[in-house]
């Protein structure tokens, strides 16, 4: 995924998510991300779309701190993604898989999505 493939948010309000210069290559040398830059404002809704192998999953794994390395920065609610702020970042964010085996298939899709938006105690 290159910077031109990323979804660009509007400048309305403070950014809830900012990615700048994100690049990542897997150990086998496959360059999954290269120069990804975008900002998503508070309350904005976006979809991350692309063909297989475009780097969508690699990007999302960087956003929630599961995958790290490479170059560039990722900020969630103004906090840099890293060990120091990981608990707070994960409290404020969530993601949902399209694969039934990795999400709760016993509930309707909308309910599964909403469960990720509830504040955690």
N, CA, C and O atoms as a GROMACS GRO file, in nm:
protein
  484
    1UNK      N    1   0.086  -0.117   0.000
    1UNK     CA    2   0.000   0.000   0.000
    1UNK      C    3   0.090   0.122   0.000
    1UNK      O    4   0.183   0.130   0.079
    2UNK      N    5   0.062   0.214  -0.086
    2UNK     CA    6   0.139   0.337  -0.090
    2UNK      C    7   0.051   0.449  -0.038
    2UNK      O    8  -0.069   0.432  -0.021
    3UNK      N    9   0.111   0.564  -0.013
    3UNK     CA   10   0.040   0.679   0.039
    3UNK      C   11  -0.076   0.719  -0.050
    3UNK      O   12  -0.177   0.769   0.001
    4UNK      N   13  -0.066   0.700  -0.179
    4UNK     CA   14  -0.173   0.738  -0.270
    4UNK      C   15  -0.294   0.646  -0.257
    4UNK      O   16  -0.403   0.683  -0.302
    5UNK      N   17  -0.278   0.527  -0.198
    5UNK     CA   18  -0.388   0.433  -0.179
    5UNK      C   19  -0.464   0.458  -0.050
    5UNK      O   20  -0.573   0.405  -0.032
    6UNK      N   21  -0.407   0.538   0.041
    6UNK     CA   22  -0.467   0.558   0.173
    6UNK      C   23  -0.586   0.652   0.164
    6UNK      O   24  -0.593   0.737   0.075
    7UNK      N   25  -0.678   0.635   0.256
    7UNK     CA   26  -0.795   0.721   0.264
    7UNK      C   27  -0.754   0.848   0.336
    7UNK      O   28  -0.692   0.842   0.442
    8UNK      N   29  -0.788   0.962   0.282
    8UNK     CA   30  -0.752   1.090   0.342
    8UNK      C   31  -0.874   1.151   0.409
    8UNK      O   32  -0.980   1.162   0.348
    9UNK      N   33  -0.858   1.190   0.536
    9UNK     CA   34  -0.969   1.249   0.609
    9UNK      C   35  -0.976   1.399   0.588
    9UNK      O   36  -0.886   1.460   0.532
   10UNK      N   37  -1.086   1.457   0.634
   10UNK     CA   38  -1.102   1.602   0.624
   10UNK      C   39  -1.028   1.669   0.738
   10UNK      O   40  -0.984   1.604   0.833
   11UNK      N   41  -1.015   1.800   0.729
   11UNK     CA   42  -0.946   1.876   0.831
   11UNK      C   43  -1.039   1.926   0.940
   11UNK      O   44  -0.999   2.009   1.022
   12UNK      N   45  -1.163   1.879   0.941
   12UNK     CA   46  -1.260   1.924   1.040
   12UNK      C   47  -1.228   1.866   1.176
   12UNK      O   48  -1.239   1.745   1.197
   13UNK      N   49  -1.188   1.952   1.269
   13UNK     CA   50  -1.161   1.908   1.405
   13UNK      C   51  -1.026   1.839   1.418
   13UNK      O   52  -0.954   1.819   1.320
   14UNK      N   53  -0.993   1.804   1.541
   14UNK     CA   54  -0.867   1.737   1.568
   14UNK      C   55  -0.870   1.594   1.514
   14UNK      O   56  -0.975   1.529   1.512
   15UNK      N   57  -0.754   1.548   1.471
   15UNK     CA   58  -0.744   1.413   1.416
   15UNK      C   59  -0.754   1.310   1.528
   15UNK      O   60  -0.688   1.323   1.631
   16UNK      N   61  -0.836   1.209   1.506
   16UNK     CA   62  -0.842   1.095   1.597
   16UNK      C   63  -0.736   0.993   1.563
   16UNK      O   64  -0.690   0.918   1.648
   17UNK      N   65  -0.698   0.991   1.436
   17UNK     CA   66  -0.597   0.898   1.388
   17UNK      C   67  -0.508   0.969   1.288
   17UNK      O   68  -0.556   1.028   1.191
   18UNK      N   69  -0.378   0.964   1.312
   18UNK     CA   70  -0.282   1.024   1.220
   18UNK      C   71  -0.172   0.924   1.189
   18UNK      O   72  -0.112   0.865   1.280
   19UNK      N   73  -0.147   0.904   1.062
   19UNK     CA   74  -0.040   0.816   1.017
   19UNK      C   75   0.050   0.900   0.927
   19UNK      O   76   0.002   0.970   0.837
   20UNK      N   77   0.180   0.893   0.952
   20UNK     CA   78   0.272   0.975   0.876
   20UNK      C   79   0.396   0.894   0.838
   20UNK      O   80   0.468   0.844   0.925
   21UNK      N   81   0.420   0.883   0.708
   21UNK     CA   82   0.541   0.817   0.658
   21UNK      C   83   0.555   0.672   0.695
   21UNK      O   84   0.667   0.621   0.705
   22UNK      N   85   0.444   0.603   0.715
   22UNK     CA   86   0.450   0.463   0.760
   22UNK      C   87   0.498   0.372   0.648
   22UNK      O   88   0.441   0.370   0.539
   23UNK      N   89   0.603   0.298   0.676
   23UNK     CA   90   0.658   0.200   0.582
   23UNK      C   91   0.692   0.075   0.661
   23UNK      O   92   0.738   0.082   0.775
   24UNK      N   93   0.670  -0.040   0.599
   24UNK     CA   94   0.698  -0.167   0.668
   24UNK      C   95   0.727  -0.275   0.566
   24UNK      O   96   0.656  -0.288   0.466
   25UNK      N   97   0.831  -0.352   0.592
   25UNK     CA   98   0.864  -0.469   0.510
   25UNK      C   99   0.870  -0.590   0.601
   25UNK      O  100   0.923  -0.584   0.712
   26UNK      N  101   0.816  -0.700   0.554
   26UNK     CA  102   0.824  -0.826   0.628
   26UNK      C  103   0.965  -0.884   0.617
   26UNK      O  104   1.040  -0.847   0.528
   27UNK      N  105   1.001  -0.976   0.709
   27UNK     CA  106   1.136  -1.033   0.708
   27UNK      C  107   1.177  -1.096   0.573
   27UNK      O  108   1.296  -1.101   0.541
   28UNK      N  109   1.079  -1.143   0.496
   28UNK     CA  110   1.114  -1.202   0.365
   28UNK      C  111   1.143  -1.096   0.259
   28UNK      O  112   1.173  -1.128   0.144
   29UNK      N  113   1.132  -0.966   0.299
   29UNK     CA  114   1.162  -0.857   0.208
   29UNK      C  115   1.041  -0.796   0.140
   29UNK      O  116   1.053  -0.694   0.072
   30UNK      N  117   0.923  -0.857   0.156
   30UNK     CA  118   0.801  -0.803   0.094
   30UNK      C  119   0.767  -0.668   0.157
   30UNK      O  120   0.742  -0.660   0.277
   31UNK      N  121   0.765  -0.563   0.076
   31UNK     CA  122   0.732  -0.428   0.123
   31UNK      C  123   0.580  -0.414   0.123
   31UNK      O  124   0.519  -0.395   0.018
   32UNK      N  125   0.518  -0.422   0.242
   32UNK     CA  126   0.372  -0.416   0.253
   32UNK      C  127   0.320  -0.273   0.258
   32UNK      O  128   0.213  -0.245   0.204
   33UNK      N  129   0.394  -0.185   0.321
   33UNK     CA  130   0.354  -0.045   0.333
   33UNK      C  131   0.471   0.043   0.291
   33UNK      O  132   0.586   0.013   0.323
   34UNK      N  133   0.442   0.150   0.221
   34UNK     CA  134   0.548   0.242   0.180
   34UNK      C  135   0.495   0.384   0.173
   34UNK      O  136   0.417   0.417   0.084
   35UNK      N  137   0.537   0.467   0.266
   35UNK     CA  138   0.500   0.608   0.265
   35UNK      C  139   0.352   0.635   0.284
   35UNK      O  140   0.296   0.719   0.213
   36UNK      N  141   0.288   0.566   0.377
   36UNK     CA  142   0.145   0.586   0.401
   36UNK      C  143   0.126   0.708   0.491
   36UNK      O  144   0.183   0.716   0.599
   37UNK      N  145   0.044   0.803   0.443
   37UNK     CA  146   0.013   0.925   0.517
   37UNK      C  147  -0.137   0.949   0.510
   37UNK      O  148  -0.193   0.953   0.400
   38UNK      N  149  -0.203   0.966   0.624
   38UNK     CA  150  -0.342   1.008   0.625
   38UNK      C  151  -0.382   1.052   0.765
   38UNK      O  152  -0.313   1.024   0.863
   39UNK      N  153  -0.494   1.121   0.771
   39UNK     CA  154  -0.548   1.170   0.897
   39UNK      C  155  -0.699   1.149   0.893
   39UNK      O  156  -0.764   1.175   0.792
   40UNK      N  157  -0.753   1.102   1.004
   40UNK     CA  158  -0.898   1.082   1.016
   40UNK      C  159  -0.945   1.165   1.134
   40UNK      O  160  -0.895   1.150   1.245
   41UNK      N  161  -1.040   1.254   1.109
   41UNK     CA  162  -1.091   1.343   1.213
   41UNK      C  163  -1.191   1.274   1.304
   41UNK      O  164  -1.247   1.169   1.271
   42UNK      N  165  -1.211   1.335   1.418
   42UNK     CA  166  -1.307   1.283   1.516
   42UNK      C  167  -1.447   1.275   1.453
   42UNK      O  168  -1.494   1.372   1.393
   43UNK      N  169  -1.512   1.160   1.467
   43UNK     CA  170  -1.646   1.140   1.416
   43UNK      C  171  -1.652   1.099   1.269
   43UNK      O  172  -1.759   1.064   1.220
   44UNK      N  173  -1.540   1.103   1.200
   44UNK     CA  174  -1.538   1.061   1.060
   44UNK      C  175  -1.552   0.910   1.050
   44UNK      O  176  -1.507   0.837   1.138
   45UNK      N  177  -1.613   0.865   0.944
   45UNK     CA  178  -1.624   0.721   0.916
   45UNK      C  179  -1.549   0.694   0.787
   45UNK      O  180  -1.566   0.766   0.688
   46UNK      N  181  -1.468   0.592   0.789
   46UNK     CA  182  -1.391   0.556   0.669
   46UNK      C  183  -1.396   0.405   0.649
   46UNK      O  184  -1.425   0.329   0.741
   47UNK      N  185  -1.368   0.365   0.528
   47UNK     CA  186  -1.355   0.223   0.496
   47UNK      C  187  -1.218   0.203   0.435
   47UNK      O  188  -1.171   0.286   0.357
   48UNK      N  189  -1.154   0.096   0.469
   48UNK     CA  190  -1.024   0.060   0.414
   48UNK      C  191  -1.046  -0.052   0.313
   48UNK      O  192  -1.076  -0.166   0.351
   49UNK      N  193  -1.031  -0.020   0.187
   49UNK     CA  194  -1.060  -0.114   0.080
   49UNK      C  195  -0.939  -0.134  -0.008
   49UNK      O  196  -0.858  -0.042  -0.026
   50UNK      N  197  -0.925  -0.253  -0.063
   50UNK     CA  198  -0.817  -0.281  -0.156
   50UNK      C  199  -0.811  -0.428  -0.187
   50UNK      O  200  -0.873  -0.510  -0.120
   51UNK      N  201  -0.736  -0.462  -0.291
   51UNK     CA  202  -0.724  -0.603  -0.329
   51UNK      C  203  -0.641  -0.683  -0.228
   51UNK      O  204  -0.572  -0.626  -0.144
   52UNK      N  205  -0.649  -0.815  -0.240
   52UNK     CA  206  -0.566  -0.902  -0.155
   52UNK      C  207  -0.420  -0.863  -0.170
   52UNK      O  208  -0.371  -0.838  -0.280
   53UNK      N  209  -0.351  -0.858  -0.057
   53UNK     CA  210  -0.209  -0.828  -0.060
   53UNK      C  211  -0.174  -0.680  -0.068
   53UNK      O  212  -0.057  -0.645  -0.083
   54UNK      N  213  -0.275  -0.592  -0.059
   54UNK     CA  214  -0.250  -0.448  -0.072
   54UNK      C  215  -0.189  -0.387   0.054
   54UNK      O  216  -0.132  -0.277   0.048
   55UNK      N  217  -0.199  -0.455   0.168
   55UNK     CA  218  -0.143  -0.403   0.292
   55UNK      C  219  -0.247  -0.358   0.394
   55UNK      O  220  -0.212  -0.294   0.493
   56UNK      N  221  -0.374  -0.389   0.371
   56UNK     CA  222  -0.480  -0.346   0.462
   56UNK      C  223  -0.460  -0.402   0.603
   56UNK      O  224  -0.462  -0.327   0.700
   57UNK      N  225  -0.441  -0.531   0.614
   57UNK     CA  226  -0.423  -0.594   0.745
   57UNK      C  227  -0.295  -0.545   0.810
   57UNK      O  228  -0.294  -0.519   0.931
   58UNK      N  229  -0.189  -0.532   0.735
   58UNK     CA  230  -0.062  -0.482   0.789
   58UNK      C  231  -0.082  -0.343   0.847
   58UNK      O  232  -0.029  -0.312   0.954
   59UNK      N  233  -0.156  -0.258   0.777
   59UNK     CA  234  -0.183  -0.123   0.827
   59UNK      C  235  -0.261  -0.128   0.958
   59UNK      O  236  -0.222  -0.063   1.055
   60UNK      N  237  -0.370  -0.204   0.962
   60UNK     CA  238  -0.452  -0.211   1.082
   60UNK      C  239  -0.372  -0.267   1.200
   60UNK      O  240  -0.389  -0.221   1.313
   61UNK      N  241  -0.285  -0.363   1.175
   61UNK     CA  242  -0.202  -0.419   1.282
   61UNK      C  243  -0.105  -0.315   1.338
   61UNK      O  244  -0.066  -0.323   1.455
   62UNK      N  245  -0.066  -0.217   1.258
   62UNK     CA  246   0.016  -0.106   1.307
   62UNK      C  247  -0.068  -0.008   1.389
   62UNK      O  248  -0.019   0.049   1.487
   63UNK      N  249  -0.192   0.013   1.350
   63UNK     CA  250  -0.278   0.110   1.417
   63UNK      C  251  -0.308   0.070   1.560
   63UNK      O  252  -0.322   0.157   1.647
   64UNK      N  253  -0.318  -0.060   1.588
   64UNK     CA  254  -0.347  -0.103   1.724
   64UNK      C  255  -0.226  -0.159   1.797
   64UNK      O  256  -0.239  -0.216   1.906
   65UNK      N  257  -0.109  -0.143   1.739
   65UNK     CA  258   0.015  -0.179   1.807
   65UNK      C  259   0.050  -0.326   1.806
   65UNK      O  260   0.147  -0.366   1.870
   66UNK      N  261  -0.025  -0.407   1.736
   66UNK     CA  262   0.007  -0.550   1.730
   66UNK      C  263   0.134  -0.572   1.649
   66UNK      O  264   0.215  -0.659   1.681
   67UNK      N  265   0.152  -0.493   1.545
   67UNK     CA  266   0.270  -0.501   1.460
   67UNK      C  267   0.345  -0.369   1.471
   67UNK      O  268   0.284  -0.262   1.469
   68UNK      N  269   0.475  -0.376   1.483
   68UNK     CA  270   0.556  -0.255   1.490
   68UNK      C  271   0.682  -0.275   1.408
   68UNK      O  272   0.705  -0.383   1.353
   69UNK      N  273   0.762  -0.174   1.402
   69UNK     CA  274   0.882  -0.180   1.321
   69UNK      C  275   0.863  -0.096   1.197
   69UNK      O  276   0.760  -0.032   1.179
   70UNK      N  277   0.962  -0.095   1.115
   70UNK     CA  278   0.956  -0.011   0.997
   70UNK      C  279   0.980   0.134   1.034
   70UNK      O  280   1.045   0.163   1.134
   71UNK      N  281   0.926   0.225   0.953
   71UNK     CA  282   0.945   0.366   0.978
   71UNK      C  283   0.811   0.438   0.979
   71UNK      O  284   0.710   0.383   0.936
   72UNK      N  285   0.813   0.560   1.028
   72UNK     CA  286   0.693   0.642   1.032
   72UNK      C  287   0.631   0.644   1.170
   72UNK      O  288   0.678   0.580   1.264
   73UNK      N  289   0.522   0.722   1.180
   73UNK     CA  290   0.454   0.737   1.309
   73UNK      C  291   0.305   0.712   1.294
   73UNK      O  292   0.245   0.735   1.189
   74UNK      N  293   0.246   0.663   1.405
   74UNK     CA  294   0.102   0.642   1.415
   74UNK      C  295   0.060   0.702   1.549
   74UNK      O  296   0.117   0.670   1.653
   75UNK      N  297  -0.042   0.791   1.545
   75UNK     CA  298  -0.097   0.851   1.666
   75UNK      C  299  -0.247   0.823   1.670
   75UNK      O  300  -0.318   0.844   1.571
   76UNK      N  301  -0.295   0.777   1.785
   76UNK     CA  302  -0.438   0.755   1.808
   76UNK      C  303  -0.479   0.849   1.920
   76UNK      O  304  -0.424   0.843   2.030
   77UNK      N  305  -0.575   0.938   1.892
   77UNK     CA  306  -0.620   1.038   1.989
   77UNK      C  307  -0.504   1.118   2.045
   77UNK      O  308  -0.501   1.152   2.163
   78UNK      N  309  -0.407   1.147   1.959
   78UNK     CA  310  -0.292   1.226   1.998
   78UNK      C  311  -0.181   1.149   2.067
   78UNK      O  312  -0.074   1.204   2.095
   79UNK      N  313  -0.203   1.022   2.095
   79UNK     CA  314  -0.104   0.939   2.164
   79UNK      C  315  -0.026   0.856   2.063
   79UNK      O  316  -0.086   0.792   1.976
   80UNK      N  317   0.108   0.854   2.073
   80UNK     CA  318   0.186   0.770   1.983
   80UNK      C  319   0.163   0.623   2.015
   80UNK      O  320   0.163   0.583   2.131
   81UNK      N  321   0.143   0.543   1.911
   81UNK     CA  322   0.125   0.399   1.932
   81UNK      C  323   0.258   0.341   1.976
   81UNK      O  324   0.359   0.352   1.907
   82UNK      N  325   0.257   0.279   2.091
   82UNK     CA  326   0.376   0.219   2.150
   82UNK      C  327   0.340   0.163   2.287
   82UNK      O  328   0.229   0.183   2.335
   83UNK      N  329   0.433   0.094   2.348
   83UNK     CA  330   0.407   0.026   2.476
   83UNK      C  331   0.355   0.121   2.584
   83UNK      O  332   0.268   0.084   2.663
   84UNK      N  333   0.408   0.241   2.589
   84UNK     CA  334   0.373   0.336   2.695
   84UNK      C  335   0.223   0.370   2.697
   84UNK      O  336   0.165   0.382   2.804
   85UNK      N  337   0.162   0.384   2.581
   85UNK     CA  338   0.023   0.427   2.573
   85UNK      C  339  -0.073   0.317   2.525
   85UNK      O  340  -0.190   0.344   2.498
   86UNK      N  341  -0.025   0.194   2.516
   86UNK     CA  342  -0.104   0.089   2.453
   86UNK      C  343  -0.237   0.062   2.524
   86UNK      O  344  -0.337   0.044   2.455
   87UNK      N  345  -0.241   0.059   2.653
   87UNK     CA  346  -0.367   0.031   2.725
   87UNK      C  347  -0.471   0.138   2.692
   87UNK      O  348  -0.587   0.105   2.667
   88UNK      N  349  -0.433   0.263   2.692
   88UNK     CA  350  -0.526   0.372   2.663
   88UNK      C  351  -0.571   0.369   2.518
   88UNK      O  352  -0.689   0.391   2.488
   89UNK      N  353  -0.479   0.343   2.427
   89UNK     CA  354  -0.514   0.337   2.285
   89UNK      C  355  -0.613   0.224   2.260
   89UNK      O  356  -0.711   0.242   2.188
   90UNK      N  357  -0.589   0.110   2.318
   90UNK     CA  358  -0.679  -0.004   2.298
   90UNK      C  359  -0.814   0.018   2.366
   90UNK      O  360  -0.915  -0.036   2.322
   91UNK      N  361  -0.816   0.098   2.472
   91UNK     CA  362  -0.943   0.132   2.538
   91UNK      C  363  -1.027   0.220   2.447
   91UNK      O  364  -1.150   0.211   2.448
   92UNK      N  365  -0.962   0.305   2.368
   92UNK     CA  366  -1.032   0.403   2.284
   92UNK      C  367  -1.066   0.352   2.145
   92UNK      O  368  -1.140   0.418   2.072
   93UNK      N  369  -1.014   0.238   2.106
   93UNK     CA  370  -1.032   0.193   1.967
   93UNK      C  371  -1.077   0.049   1.961
   93UNK      O  372  -1.078  -0.023   2.062
   94UNK      N  373  -1.115   0.008   1.842
   94UNK     CA  374  -1.156  -0.130   1.820
   94UNK      C  375  -1.157  -0.160   1.672
   94UNK      O  376  -1.156  -0.068   1.590
   95UNK      N  377  -1.158  -0.285   1.640
   95UNK     CA  378  -1.167  -0.325   1.500
   95UNK      C  379  -1.252  -0.451   1.492
   95UNK      O  380  -1.268  -0.523   1.591
   96UNK      N  381  -1.303  -0.476   1.376
   96UNK     CA  382  -1.387  -0.593   1.355
   96UNK      C  383  -1.338  -0.667   1.233
   96UNK      O  384  -1.313  -0.607   1.128
   97UNK      N  385  -1.325  -0.797   1.245
   97UNK     CA  386  -1.279  -0.879   1.134
   97UNK      C  387  -1.396  -0.919   1.046
   97UNK      O  388  -1.508  -0.935   1.093
   98UNK      N  389  -1.369  -0.937   0.918
   98UNK     CA  390  -1.473  -0.985   0.828
   98UNK      C  391  -1.481  -1.137   0.829
   98UNK      O  392  -1.574  -1.195   0.773
   99UNK      N  393  -1.383  -1.202   0.893
   99UNK     CA  394  -1.376  -1.348   0.897
   99UNK      C  395  -1.455  -1.401   1.016
   99UNK      O  396  -1.421  -1.371   1.130
  100UNK      N  397  -1.560  -1.480   0.993
  100UNK     CA  398  -1.643  -1.529   1.103
  100UNK      C  399  -1.567  -1.606   1.210
  100UNK      O  400  -1.607  -1.604   1.326
  101UNK      N  401  -1.460  -1.673   1.176
  101UNK     CA  402  -1.386  -1.751   1.275
  101UNK      C  403  -1.309  -1.663   1.372
  101UNK      O  404  -1.270  -1.710   1.478
  102UNK      N  405  -1.288  -1.537   1.337
  102UNK     CA  406  -1.214  -1.447   1.426
  102UNK      C  407  -1.305  -1.345   1.492
  102UNK      O  408  -1.258  -1.262   1.571
  103UNK      N  409  -1.432  -1.348   1.462
  103UNK     CA  410  -1.528  -1.261   1.529
  103UNK      C  411  -1.642  -1.349   1.579
  103UNK      O  412  -1.654  -1.466   1.542
  104UNK      N  413  -1.723  -1.292   1.662
  104UNK     CA  414  -1.832  -1.371   1.720
  104UNK      C  415  -1.943  -1.388   1.618
  104UNK      O  416  -2.019  -1.294   1.593
  105UNK      N  417  -1.954  -1.505   1.561
  105UNK     CA  418  -2.056  -1.529   1.459
  105UNK      C  419  -2.192  -1.564   1.521
  105UNK      O  420  -2.289  -1.584   1.448
  106UNK      N  421  -2.198  -1.571   1.654
  106UNK     CA  422  -2.323  -1.605   1.719
  106UNK      C  423  -2.414  -1.483   1.735
  106UNK      O  424  -2.528  -1.496   1.780
  107UNK      N  425  -2.365  -1.363   1.699
  107UNK     CA  426  -2.444  -1.241   1.711
  107UNK      C  427  -2.461  -1.177   1.574
  107UNK      O  428  -2.380  -1.200   1.484
  108UNK      N  429  -2.565  -1.097   1.558
  108UNK     CA  430  -2.577  -1.022   1.433
  108UNK      C  431  -2.459  -0.928   1.414
  108UNK      O  432  -2.399  -0.882   1.512
  109UNK      N  433  -2.425  -0.899   1.290
  109UNK     CA  434  -2.309  -0.816   1.257
  109UNK      C  435  -2.313  -0.681   1.328
  109UNK      O  436  -2.211  -0.638   1.383
  110UNK      N  437  -2.426  -0.613   1.328
  110UNK     CA  438  -2.436  -0.481   1.390
  110UNK      C  439  -2.406  -0.488   1.540
  110UNK      O  440  -2.341  -0.399   1.594
  111UNK      N  441  -2.453  -0.592   1.606
  111UNK     CA  442  -2.427  -0.606   1.749
  111UNK      C  443  -2.279  -0.632   1.774
  111UNK      O  444  -2.222  -0.579   1.870
  112UNK      N  445  -2.216  -0.712   1.691
  112UNK     CA  446  -2.073  -0.737   1.703
  112UNK      C  447  -1.995  -0.607   1.688
  112UNK      O  448  -1.904  -0.579   1.766
  113UNK      N  449  -2.033  -0.527   1.589
  113UNK     CA  450  -1.965  -0.399   1.566
  113UNK      C  451  -1.983  -0.306   1.686
  113UNK      O  452  -1.887  -0.245   1.732
  114UNK      N  453  -2.105  -0.296   1.737
  114UNK     CA  454  -2.132  -0.207   1.851
  114UNK      C  455  -2.056  -0.251   1.976
  114UNK      O  456  -2.018  -0.166   2.057
  115UNK      N  457  -2.033  -0.378   1.992
  115UNK     CA  458  -1.962  -0.426   2.111
  115UNK      C  459  -1.821  -0.370   2.119
  115UNK      O  460  -1.768  -0.352   2.228
  116UNK      N  461  -1.760  -0.343   2.007
  116UNK     CA  462  -1.628  -0.283   2.005
  116UNK      C  463  -1.628  -0.135   2.037
  116UNK      O  464  -1.522  -0.077   2.062
  117UNK      N  465  -1.745  -0.072   2.038
  117UNK     CA  466  -1.756   0.071   2.062
  117UNK      C  467  -1.792   0.102   2.207
  117UNK      O  468  -1.792   0.219   2.246
  118UNK      N  469  -1.822   0.001   2.287
  118UNK     CA  470  -1.861   0.026   2.425
  118UNK      C  471  -1.738   0.054   2.509
  118UNK      O  472  -1.633  -0.007   2.488
  119UNK      N  473  -1.749   0.148   2.605
  119UNK     CA  474  -1.638   0.172   2.698
  119UNK      C  475  -1.610   0.047   2.779
  119UNK      O  476  -1.702  -0.022   2.822
  120UNK      N  477  -1.486   0.019   2.799
  120UNK     CA  478  -1.447  -0.097   2.879
  120UNK      C  479  -1.420  -0.053   3.022
  120UNK      O  480  -1.364   0.054   3.045
  121UNK      N  481  -1.461  -0.135   3.117
  121UNK     CA  482  -1.442  -0.101   3.260
  121UNK      C  483  -1.300  -0.125   3.302
  121UNK      O  484  -1.265  -0.102   3.418
   0.00000   0.00000   0.00000
